Short mmCIF file of C-alpha atoms in Angstrom, two decimals:
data_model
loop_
_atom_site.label_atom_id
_atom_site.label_comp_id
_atom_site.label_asym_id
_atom_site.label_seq_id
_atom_site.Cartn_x
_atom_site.Cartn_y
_atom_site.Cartn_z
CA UNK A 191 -9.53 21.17 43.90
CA UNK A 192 -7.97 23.90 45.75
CA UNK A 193 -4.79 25.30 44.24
CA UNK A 194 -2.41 28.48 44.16
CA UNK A 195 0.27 29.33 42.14
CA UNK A 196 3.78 29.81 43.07
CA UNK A 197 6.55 30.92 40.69
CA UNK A 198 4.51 28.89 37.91
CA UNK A 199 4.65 26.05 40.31
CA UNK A 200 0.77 24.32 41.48
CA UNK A 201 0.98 23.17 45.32
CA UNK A 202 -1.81 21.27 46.16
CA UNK A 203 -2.55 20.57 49.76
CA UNK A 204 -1.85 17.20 51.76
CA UNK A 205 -4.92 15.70 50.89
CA UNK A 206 -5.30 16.44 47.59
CA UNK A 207 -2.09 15.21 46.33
CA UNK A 208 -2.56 11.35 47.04
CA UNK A 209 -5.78 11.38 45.70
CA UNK A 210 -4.25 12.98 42.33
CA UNK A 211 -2.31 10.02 42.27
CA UNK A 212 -4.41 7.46 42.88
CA UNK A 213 -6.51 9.09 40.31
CA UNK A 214 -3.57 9.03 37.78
CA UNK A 215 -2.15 5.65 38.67
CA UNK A 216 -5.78 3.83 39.82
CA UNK A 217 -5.36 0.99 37.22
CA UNK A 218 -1.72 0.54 38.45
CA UNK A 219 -2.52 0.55 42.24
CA UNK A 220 -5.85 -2.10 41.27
CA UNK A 221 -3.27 -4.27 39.80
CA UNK A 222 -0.73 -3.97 42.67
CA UNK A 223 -3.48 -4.50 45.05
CA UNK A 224 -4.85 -7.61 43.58
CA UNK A 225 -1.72 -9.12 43.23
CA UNK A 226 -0.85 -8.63 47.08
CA UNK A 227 -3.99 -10.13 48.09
CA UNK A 228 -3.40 -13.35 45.95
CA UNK A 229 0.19 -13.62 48.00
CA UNK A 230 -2.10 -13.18 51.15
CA UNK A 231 -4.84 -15.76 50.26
CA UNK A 232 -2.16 -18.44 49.51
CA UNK A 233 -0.31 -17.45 52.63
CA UNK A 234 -3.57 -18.17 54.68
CA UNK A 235 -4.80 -20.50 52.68
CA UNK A 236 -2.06 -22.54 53.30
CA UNK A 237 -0.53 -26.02 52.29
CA UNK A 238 -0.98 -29.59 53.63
CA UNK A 239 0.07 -33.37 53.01
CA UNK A 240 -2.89 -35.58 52.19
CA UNK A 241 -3.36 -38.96 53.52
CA UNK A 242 -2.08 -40.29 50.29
CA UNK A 243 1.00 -38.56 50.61
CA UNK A 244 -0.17 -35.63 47.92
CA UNK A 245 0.58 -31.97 48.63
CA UNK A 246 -2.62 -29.71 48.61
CA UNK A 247 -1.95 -26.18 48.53
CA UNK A 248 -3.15 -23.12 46.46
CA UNK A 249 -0.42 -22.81 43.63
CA UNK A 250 -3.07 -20.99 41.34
CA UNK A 251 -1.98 -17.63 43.27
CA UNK A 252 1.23 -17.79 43.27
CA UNK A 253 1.06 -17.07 38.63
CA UNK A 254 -1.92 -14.57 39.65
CA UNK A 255 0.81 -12.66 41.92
CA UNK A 256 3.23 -12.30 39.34
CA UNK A 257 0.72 -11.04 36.65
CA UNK A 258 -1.09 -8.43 38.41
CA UNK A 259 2.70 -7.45 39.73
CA UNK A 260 3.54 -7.22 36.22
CA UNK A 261 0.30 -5.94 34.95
CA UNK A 262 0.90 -3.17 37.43
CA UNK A 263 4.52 -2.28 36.37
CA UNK A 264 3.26 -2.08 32.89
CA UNK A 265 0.25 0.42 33.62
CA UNK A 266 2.37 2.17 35.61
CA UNK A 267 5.12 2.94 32.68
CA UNK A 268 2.28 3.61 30.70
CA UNK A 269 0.35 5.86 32.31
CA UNK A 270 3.75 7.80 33.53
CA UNK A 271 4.65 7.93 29.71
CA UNK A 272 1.43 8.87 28.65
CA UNK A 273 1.05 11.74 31.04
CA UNK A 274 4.29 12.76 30.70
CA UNK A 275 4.25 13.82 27.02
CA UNK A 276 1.14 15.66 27.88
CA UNK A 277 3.17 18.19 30.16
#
C-alpha cells in the first residue's frame, strides 16, 4: 500500500481507500449483499394464483432480507467499534 504522511495525517490514493474498506467492513458488505439479492430473487421470482385459488410466491426471502439487513447493521457496529478503540 502506497502511503505518505501529511501533518500526521495517512492519504491513501483513490484506489486504495475502497479497498481498505471493503477489507474492514467485508463481513458487513457480504451480509448487505446477500440480503439485496434475496429482495431481487423474490422480485423475479415472482408471485402467482394457482388454479385452486392458492397464492404461490417466494415468501422465504422476504425473512432472509431482513436478517442479512440486520446481520449487516450488526457487523457493521461491530467492526466500527472494534476498530475504533484500536485507534
Amino acid at each position: 500500500m502506497y502511503s505518505y504522511k501529511m501533518s500526521n495525517i495517512v492519504r491513501y490514493s483513490n484506489i486504495e481507500a475502497p479497498m481498505k474498506f471493503l477489507r474492514k467492513y467485508k463481513i458487513s458488505v457480504l451480509f448487505c449483499i446477500s440480503g439485496i439479492l434475496c429482495l431481487i430473487a423474490y422480485n423475479t421470482i415472482g408471485s402467482y394464483v394457482d388454479g385452486n385459488g392458492f397464492l404461490v410466491e417466494p415468501f422465504g426471502f422476504i425473512p432472509l432480507f431482513w436478517l442479512f439487513q440486520l446481520l449487516a447493521l450488526v457487523a457493521l457496529v461491530v467492526t466500527f467499534v472494534k476498530h475504533r478503540k484500536v485507534q
